[in-house]
CSV table of C-alpha atoms and ligand atoms in Angstrom, one decimal:
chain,number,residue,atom,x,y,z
A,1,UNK,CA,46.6,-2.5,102.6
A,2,UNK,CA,50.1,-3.4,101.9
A,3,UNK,CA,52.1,-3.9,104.4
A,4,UNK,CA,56.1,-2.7,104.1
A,5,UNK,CA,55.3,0.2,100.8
A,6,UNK,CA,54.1,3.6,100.7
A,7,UNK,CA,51.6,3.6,98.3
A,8,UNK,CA,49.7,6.5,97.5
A,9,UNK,CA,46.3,6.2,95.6
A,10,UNK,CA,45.5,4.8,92.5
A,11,UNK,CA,42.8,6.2,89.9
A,12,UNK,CA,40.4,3.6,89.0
A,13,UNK,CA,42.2,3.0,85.8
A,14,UNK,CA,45.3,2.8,86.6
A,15,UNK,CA,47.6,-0.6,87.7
A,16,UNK,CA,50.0,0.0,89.9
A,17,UNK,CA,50.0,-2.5,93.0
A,18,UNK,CA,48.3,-5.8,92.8
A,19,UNK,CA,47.1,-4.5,97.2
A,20,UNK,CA,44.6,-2.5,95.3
A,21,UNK,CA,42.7,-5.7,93.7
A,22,UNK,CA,40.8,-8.2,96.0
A,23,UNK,CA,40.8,-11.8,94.5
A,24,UNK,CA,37.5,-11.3,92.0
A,25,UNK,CA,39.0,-8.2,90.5
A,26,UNK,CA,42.2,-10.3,89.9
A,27,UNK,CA,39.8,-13.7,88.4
A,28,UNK,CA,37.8,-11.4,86.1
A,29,UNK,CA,40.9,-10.3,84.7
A,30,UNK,CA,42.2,-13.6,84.4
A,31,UNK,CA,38.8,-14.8,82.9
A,32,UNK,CA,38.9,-12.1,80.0
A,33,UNK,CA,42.5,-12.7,79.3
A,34,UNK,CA,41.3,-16.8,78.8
A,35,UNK,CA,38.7,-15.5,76.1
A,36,UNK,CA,41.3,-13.2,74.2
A,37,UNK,CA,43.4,-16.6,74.1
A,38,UNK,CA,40.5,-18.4,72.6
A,39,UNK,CA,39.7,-16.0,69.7
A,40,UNK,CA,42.0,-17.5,66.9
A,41,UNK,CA,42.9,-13.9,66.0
A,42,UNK,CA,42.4,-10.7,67.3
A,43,UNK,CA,40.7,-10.4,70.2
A,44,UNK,CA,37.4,-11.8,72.5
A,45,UNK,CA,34.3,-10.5,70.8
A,46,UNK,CA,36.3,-8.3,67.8
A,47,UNK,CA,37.1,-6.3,70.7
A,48,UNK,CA,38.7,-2.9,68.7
A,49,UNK,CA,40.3,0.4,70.9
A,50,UNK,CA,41.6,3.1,69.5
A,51,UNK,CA,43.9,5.7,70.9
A,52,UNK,CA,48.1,5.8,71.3
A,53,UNK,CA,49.8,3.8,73.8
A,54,UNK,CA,53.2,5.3,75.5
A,55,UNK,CA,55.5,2.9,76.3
A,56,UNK,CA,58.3,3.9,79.2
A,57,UNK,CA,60.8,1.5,79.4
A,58,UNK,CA,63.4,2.9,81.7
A,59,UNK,CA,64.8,-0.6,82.3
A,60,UNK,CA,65.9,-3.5,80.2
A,61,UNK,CA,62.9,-5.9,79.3
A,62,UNK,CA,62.0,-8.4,76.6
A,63,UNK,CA,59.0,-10.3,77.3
A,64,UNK,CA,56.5,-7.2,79.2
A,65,UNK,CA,57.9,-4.5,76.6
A,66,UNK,CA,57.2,-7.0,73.7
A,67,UNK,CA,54.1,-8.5,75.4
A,68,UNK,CA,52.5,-5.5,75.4
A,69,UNK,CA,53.3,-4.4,72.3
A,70,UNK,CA,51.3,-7.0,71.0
A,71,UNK,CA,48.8,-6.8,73.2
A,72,UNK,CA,48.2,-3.5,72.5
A,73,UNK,CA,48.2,-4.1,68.3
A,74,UNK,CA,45.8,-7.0,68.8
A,75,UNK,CA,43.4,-4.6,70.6
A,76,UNK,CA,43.7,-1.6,67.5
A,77,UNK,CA,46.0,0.4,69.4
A,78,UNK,CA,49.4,2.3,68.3
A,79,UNK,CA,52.1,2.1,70.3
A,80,UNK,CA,55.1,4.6,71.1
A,81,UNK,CA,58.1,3.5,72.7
A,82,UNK,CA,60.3,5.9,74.8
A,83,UNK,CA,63.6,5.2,76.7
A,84,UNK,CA,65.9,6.5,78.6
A,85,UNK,CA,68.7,6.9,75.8
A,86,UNK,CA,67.3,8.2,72.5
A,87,UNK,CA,63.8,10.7,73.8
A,88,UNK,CA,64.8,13.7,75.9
A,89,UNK,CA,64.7,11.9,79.4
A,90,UNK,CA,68.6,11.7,78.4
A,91,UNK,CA,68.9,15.4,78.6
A,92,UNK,CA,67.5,15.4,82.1
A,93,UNK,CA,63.6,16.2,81.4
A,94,UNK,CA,62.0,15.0,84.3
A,95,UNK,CA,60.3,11.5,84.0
A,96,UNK,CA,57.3,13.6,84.8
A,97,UNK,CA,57.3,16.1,82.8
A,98,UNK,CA,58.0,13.8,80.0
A,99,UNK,CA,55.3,11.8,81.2
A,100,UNK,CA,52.8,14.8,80.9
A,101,UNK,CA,54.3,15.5,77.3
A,102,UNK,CA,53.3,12.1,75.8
A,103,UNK,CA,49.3,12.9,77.5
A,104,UNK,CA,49.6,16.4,75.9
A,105,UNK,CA,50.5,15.0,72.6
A,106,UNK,CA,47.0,12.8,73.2
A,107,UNK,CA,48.5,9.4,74.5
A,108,UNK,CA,45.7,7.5,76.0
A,109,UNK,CA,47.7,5.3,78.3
A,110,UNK,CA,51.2,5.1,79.5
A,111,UNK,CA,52.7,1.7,80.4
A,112,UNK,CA,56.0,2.5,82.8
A,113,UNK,CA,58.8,0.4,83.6
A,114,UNK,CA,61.6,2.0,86.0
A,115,UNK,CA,63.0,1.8,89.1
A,116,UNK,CA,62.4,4.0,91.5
A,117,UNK,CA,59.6,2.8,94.6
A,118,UNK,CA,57.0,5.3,94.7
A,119,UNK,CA,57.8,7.0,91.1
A,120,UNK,CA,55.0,5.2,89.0
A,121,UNK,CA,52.0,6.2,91.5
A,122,UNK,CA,53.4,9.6,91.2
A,123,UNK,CA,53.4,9.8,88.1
A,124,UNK,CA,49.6,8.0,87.8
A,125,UNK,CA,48.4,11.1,90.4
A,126,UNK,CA,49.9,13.3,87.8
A,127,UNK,CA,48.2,12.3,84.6
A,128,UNK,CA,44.9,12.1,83.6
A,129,UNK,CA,44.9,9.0,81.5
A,130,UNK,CA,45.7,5.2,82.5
A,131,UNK,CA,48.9,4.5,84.3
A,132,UNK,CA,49.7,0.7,84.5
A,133,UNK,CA,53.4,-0.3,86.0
A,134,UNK,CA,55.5,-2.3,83.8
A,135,UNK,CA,58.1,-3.2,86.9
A,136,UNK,CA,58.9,-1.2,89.2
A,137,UNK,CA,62.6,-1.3,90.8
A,138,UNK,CA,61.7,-4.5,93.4
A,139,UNK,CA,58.5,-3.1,94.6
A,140,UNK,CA,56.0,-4.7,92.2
A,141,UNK,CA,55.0,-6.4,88.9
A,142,UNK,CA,51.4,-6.7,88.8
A,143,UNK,CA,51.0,-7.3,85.3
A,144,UNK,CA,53.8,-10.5,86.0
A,145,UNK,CA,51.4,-11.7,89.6
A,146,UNK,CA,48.3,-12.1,87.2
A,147,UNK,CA,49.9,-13.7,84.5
A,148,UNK,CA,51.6,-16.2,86.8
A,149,UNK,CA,48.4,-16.6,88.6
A,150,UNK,CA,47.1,-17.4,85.2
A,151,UNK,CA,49.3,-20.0,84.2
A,152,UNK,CA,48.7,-22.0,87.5
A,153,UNK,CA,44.5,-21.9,87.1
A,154,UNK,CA,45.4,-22.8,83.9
A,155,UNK,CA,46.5,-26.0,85.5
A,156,UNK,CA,44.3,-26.5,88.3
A,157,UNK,CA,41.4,-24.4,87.7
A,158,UNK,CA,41.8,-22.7,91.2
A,159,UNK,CA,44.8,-21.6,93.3
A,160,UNK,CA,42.9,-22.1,96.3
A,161,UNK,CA,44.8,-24.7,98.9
A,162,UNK,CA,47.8,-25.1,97.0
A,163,UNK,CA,51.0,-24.8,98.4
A,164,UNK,CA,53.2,-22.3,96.3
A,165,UNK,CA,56.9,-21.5,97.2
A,166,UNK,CA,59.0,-18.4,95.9
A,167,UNK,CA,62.5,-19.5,95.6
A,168,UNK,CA,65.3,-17.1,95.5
A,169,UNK,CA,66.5,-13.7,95.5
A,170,UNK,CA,63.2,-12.4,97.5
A,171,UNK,CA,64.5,-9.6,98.6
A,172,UNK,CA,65.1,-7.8,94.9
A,173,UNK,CA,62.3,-9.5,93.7
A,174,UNK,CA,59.2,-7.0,92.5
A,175,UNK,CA,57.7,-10.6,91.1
A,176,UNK,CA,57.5,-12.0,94.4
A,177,UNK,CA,55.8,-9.0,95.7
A,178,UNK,CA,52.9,-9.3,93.5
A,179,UNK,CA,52.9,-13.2,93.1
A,180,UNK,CA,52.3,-13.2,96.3
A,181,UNK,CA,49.7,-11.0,96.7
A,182,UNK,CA,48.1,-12.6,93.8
A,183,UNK,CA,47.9,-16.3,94.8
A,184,UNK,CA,47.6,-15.3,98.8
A,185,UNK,CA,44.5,-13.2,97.9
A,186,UNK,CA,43.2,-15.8,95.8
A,187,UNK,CA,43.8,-18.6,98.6
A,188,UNK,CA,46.9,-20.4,98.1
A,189,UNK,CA,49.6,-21.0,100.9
A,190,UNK,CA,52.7,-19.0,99.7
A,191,UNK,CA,56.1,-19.9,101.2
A,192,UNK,CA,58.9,-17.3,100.5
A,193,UNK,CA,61.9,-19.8,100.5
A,194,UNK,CA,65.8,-17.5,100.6
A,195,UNK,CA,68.9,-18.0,101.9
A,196,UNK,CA,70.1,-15.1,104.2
A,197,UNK,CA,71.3,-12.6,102.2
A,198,UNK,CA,68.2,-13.0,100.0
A,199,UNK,CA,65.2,-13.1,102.2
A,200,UNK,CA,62.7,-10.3,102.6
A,201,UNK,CA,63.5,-6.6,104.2
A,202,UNK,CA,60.9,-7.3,107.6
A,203,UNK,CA,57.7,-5.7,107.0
A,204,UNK,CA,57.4,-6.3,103.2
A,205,UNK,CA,55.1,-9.2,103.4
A,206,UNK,CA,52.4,-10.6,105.2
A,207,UNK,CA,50.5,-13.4,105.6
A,208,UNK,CA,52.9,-15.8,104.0
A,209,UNK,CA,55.6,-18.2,105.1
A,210,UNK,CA,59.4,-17.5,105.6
A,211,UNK,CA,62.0,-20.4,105.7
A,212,UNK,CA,65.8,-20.8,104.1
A,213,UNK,CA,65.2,-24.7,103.7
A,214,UNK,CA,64.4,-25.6,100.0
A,215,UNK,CA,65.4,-29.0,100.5
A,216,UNK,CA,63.0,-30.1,103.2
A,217,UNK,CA,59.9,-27.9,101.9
A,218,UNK,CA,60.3,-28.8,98.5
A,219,UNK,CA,58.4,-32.2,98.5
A,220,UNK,CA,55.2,-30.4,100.6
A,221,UNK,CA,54.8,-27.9,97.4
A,222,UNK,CA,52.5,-27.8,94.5
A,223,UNK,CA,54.6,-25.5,92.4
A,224,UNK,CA,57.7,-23.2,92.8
A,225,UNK,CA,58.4,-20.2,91.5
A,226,UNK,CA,62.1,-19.6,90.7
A,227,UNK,CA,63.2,-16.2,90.9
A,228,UNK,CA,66.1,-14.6,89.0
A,229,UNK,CA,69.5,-13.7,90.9
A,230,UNK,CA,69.5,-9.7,90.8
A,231,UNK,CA,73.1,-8.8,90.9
A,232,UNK,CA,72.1,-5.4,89.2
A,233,UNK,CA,70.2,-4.6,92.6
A,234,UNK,CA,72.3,-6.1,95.3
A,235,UNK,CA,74.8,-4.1,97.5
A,236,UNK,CA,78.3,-5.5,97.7
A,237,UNK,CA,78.9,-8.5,99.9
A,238,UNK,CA,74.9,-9.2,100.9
A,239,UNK,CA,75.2,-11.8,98.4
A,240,UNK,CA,75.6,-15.6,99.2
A,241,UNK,CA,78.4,-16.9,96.8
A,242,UNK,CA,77.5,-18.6,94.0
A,243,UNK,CA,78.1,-21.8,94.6
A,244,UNK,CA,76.6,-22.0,97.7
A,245,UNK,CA,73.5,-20.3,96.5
A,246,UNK,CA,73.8,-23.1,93.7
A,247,UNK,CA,74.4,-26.3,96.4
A,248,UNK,CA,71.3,-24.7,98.3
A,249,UNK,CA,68.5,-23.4,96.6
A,250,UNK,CA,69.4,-24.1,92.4
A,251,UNK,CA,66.4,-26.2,90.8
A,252,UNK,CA,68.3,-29.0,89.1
A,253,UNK,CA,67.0,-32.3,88.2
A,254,UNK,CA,68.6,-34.4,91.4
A,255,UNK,CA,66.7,-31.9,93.9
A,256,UNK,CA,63.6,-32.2,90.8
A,257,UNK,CA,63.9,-35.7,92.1
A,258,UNK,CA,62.3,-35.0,95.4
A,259,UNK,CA,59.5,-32.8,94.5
A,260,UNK,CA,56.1,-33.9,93.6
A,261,UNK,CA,55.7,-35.7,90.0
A,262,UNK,CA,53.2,-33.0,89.2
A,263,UNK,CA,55.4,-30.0,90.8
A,264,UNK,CA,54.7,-26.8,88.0
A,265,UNK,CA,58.0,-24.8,87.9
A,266,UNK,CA,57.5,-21.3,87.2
A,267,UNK,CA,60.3,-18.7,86.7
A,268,UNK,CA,59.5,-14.7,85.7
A,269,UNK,CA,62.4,-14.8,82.7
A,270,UNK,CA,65.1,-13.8,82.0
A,271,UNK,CA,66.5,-17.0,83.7
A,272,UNK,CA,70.1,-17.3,84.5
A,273,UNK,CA,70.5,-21.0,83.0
A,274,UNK,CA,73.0,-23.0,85.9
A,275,UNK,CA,72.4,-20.4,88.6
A,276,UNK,CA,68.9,-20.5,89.7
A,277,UNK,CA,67.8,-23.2,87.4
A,278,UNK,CA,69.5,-25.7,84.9
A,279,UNK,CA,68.8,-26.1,81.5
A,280,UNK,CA,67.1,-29.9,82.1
A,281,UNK,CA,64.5,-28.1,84.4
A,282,UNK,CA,64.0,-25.1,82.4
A,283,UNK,CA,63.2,-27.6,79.7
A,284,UNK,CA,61.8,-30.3,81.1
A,285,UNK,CA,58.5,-31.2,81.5
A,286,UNK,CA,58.0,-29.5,84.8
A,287,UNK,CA,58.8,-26.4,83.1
A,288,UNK,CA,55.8,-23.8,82.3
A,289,UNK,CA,58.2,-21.0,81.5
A,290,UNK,CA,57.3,-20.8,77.7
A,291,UNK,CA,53.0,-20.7,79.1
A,292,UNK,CA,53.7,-18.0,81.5
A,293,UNK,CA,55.5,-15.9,78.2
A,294,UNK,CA,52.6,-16.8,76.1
A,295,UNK,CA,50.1,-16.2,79.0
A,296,UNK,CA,51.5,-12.6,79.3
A,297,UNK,CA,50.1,-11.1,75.9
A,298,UNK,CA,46.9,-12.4,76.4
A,299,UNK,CA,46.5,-10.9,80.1
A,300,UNK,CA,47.8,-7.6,79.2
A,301,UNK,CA,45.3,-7.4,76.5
A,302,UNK,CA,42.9,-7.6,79.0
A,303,UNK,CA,45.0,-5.4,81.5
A,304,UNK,CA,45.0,-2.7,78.5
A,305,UNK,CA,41.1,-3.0,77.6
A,306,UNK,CA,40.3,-2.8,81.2
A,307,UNK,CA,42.3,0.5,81.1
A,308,UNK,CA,40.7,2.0,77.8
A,309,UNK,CA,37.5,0.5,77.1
A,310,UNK,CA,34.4,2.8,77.1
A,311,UNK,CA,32.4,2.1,79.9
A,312,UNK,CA,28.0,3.5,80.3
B,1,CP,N1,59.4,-11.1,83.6
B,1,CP,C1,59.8,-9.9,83.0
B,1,CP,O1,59.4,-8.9,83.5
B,1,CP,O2,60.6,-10.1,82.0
B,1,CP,P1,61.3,-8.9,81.1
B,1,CP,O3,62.2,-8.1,82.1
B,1,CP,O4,61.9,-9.5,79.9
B,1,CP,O5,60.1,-7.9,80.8
């Protein structure tokens, strides 16, 4: 059950929502990702797919786009990349009729990225191969909730008990959707942490924590994820202004000062250096940034052979 989003099914396949996983689901996937990080090359037990992978990248993206790409080449599989400028999306096809294309044509699985709340699940009803969401608009970013739970068992072996807070722009935020269904299910406290104009629509989370004061939870948490400000999503004048966003809720090294010496800080990428976060923190040794990128290849490989592997 998720609360707040009209979700419609999900073939057994497919990766849509992170409200269709319970927390072993979510720990063998982080388990098989670990073993595809320890084979030196390749993948976990010469692990080799074949098929085509479509990639639908209706929005900007660097590290998923890229992070799949790999992914996919480590597991034996060729990968097509369509956008919204250059394939015929830009003369109006319907995303799902172009969608259907790519399965005609024999892809095997299609990895989406776009926008629109509800669109991906459609689109997974209408195909008969894999459909795993890349990001979708600020609904969710399953793929993103799994690697960032993998970077904090990475640390601690076990989210369970920790105290994790989501700092930012919550309300435009499709990664703090799915972080925190992914840490919640798998027993951490989550506190969603926004000033007004940021925090949640009502009815898009439960079972976490809501408060606007960073400063006086910050020392109670065990890590913080920083979220990026979304000024491509925001409606004119919801907004805080900059620099009060910056005096209240930026991670900089003074307000560093008051955390825990063992706080992990955590931020999806792209970061906006000086906005959300400075350039010492992102840096610093705090920082896990450059672990969560290097943490995403290695769980999407097993996102993707989850998707495609042969099963008895
Ligand atoms: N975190 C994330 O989704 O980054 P990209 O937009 O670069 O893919």
């Amino acid at each position: 059950m998720h609360d707040g989003f009209e979700l419609t099914s999900q073939k057994e396949r497919d990766l849509i929502t992170l409200a269709h996983l319970d927390s072993a689901a979510m720990l063998q996937l982080v388990e098989r990702a670990c073993e595809h990080r320890r084979a030196t090359s390749g993948s976990a037990d010469g692990v080799k797919l074949s098929g085509f992978i479509g990639q639908i990248f209706l929005e900007p993206s660097t590290r998923t786009r890229i992070s799949f790409s790999i992914a996919a080449k480590r597991l034996g599989l060729d990968v097509f990349d369509i956008d919204g400028e250059t394939s015929s999306l830009a003369k109006g096809e319907a995303l799902i009729d172009g969608a259907r294309t790519l399965v005609a044509q024999g892809i095997s699985a299609l990895v989406i990225r776009q926008g629109l709340e509800g669109i991906t699940s459609r689109i997974a009803s209408a195909v008969e191969v894999p459909v795993i969401n890349a990001g979708e608009g600020a609904t969710s970013h399953p793929t993103q909730g799994l690697l960032d739970l993998m970077t904090l068992i990475d640390e601690w072996g076990d989210v369970g008990g920790k105290r994790i807070g989501i700092v930012g722009d919550i309300r435009h935020s499709r990664v703090a959707r799915s972080d925190a269904e992914a840490f919640g299910a798998c027993g951490a406290e989550v506190v969603l942490i926004a000033p007004q104009g940021y925090s949640p629509t009502p009815g898009t989370f439960a079972g976490v924590e809501f408060s606007d004061d960073f400063d006086g939870l910050l020392p109670t948490l065990d890590a913080v994820v920083m979220l990026r400000v979304q000024r491509e999503r925001q409606e004119k004048g919801e907004a805080p202004a900059v620099d009060d966003y910056v005096a209240g809720y930026q991670l900089n090294a003074q307000r560093l000062s008051s955390a825990r010496s063992d706080l992990k800080v955590l931020h999806p990428g792209p970061m906006n250096r000086g906005v959300e976060i400075t350039d010492e923190v992102a840096d610093g040794a705090s920082s896990r940034v450059l672990h969560q990128v290097a943490n995403g290849v290695h769980l999407r490989m097993a996102v993707l052979e989850q998707a495609l592997m042969d099963r008895p």
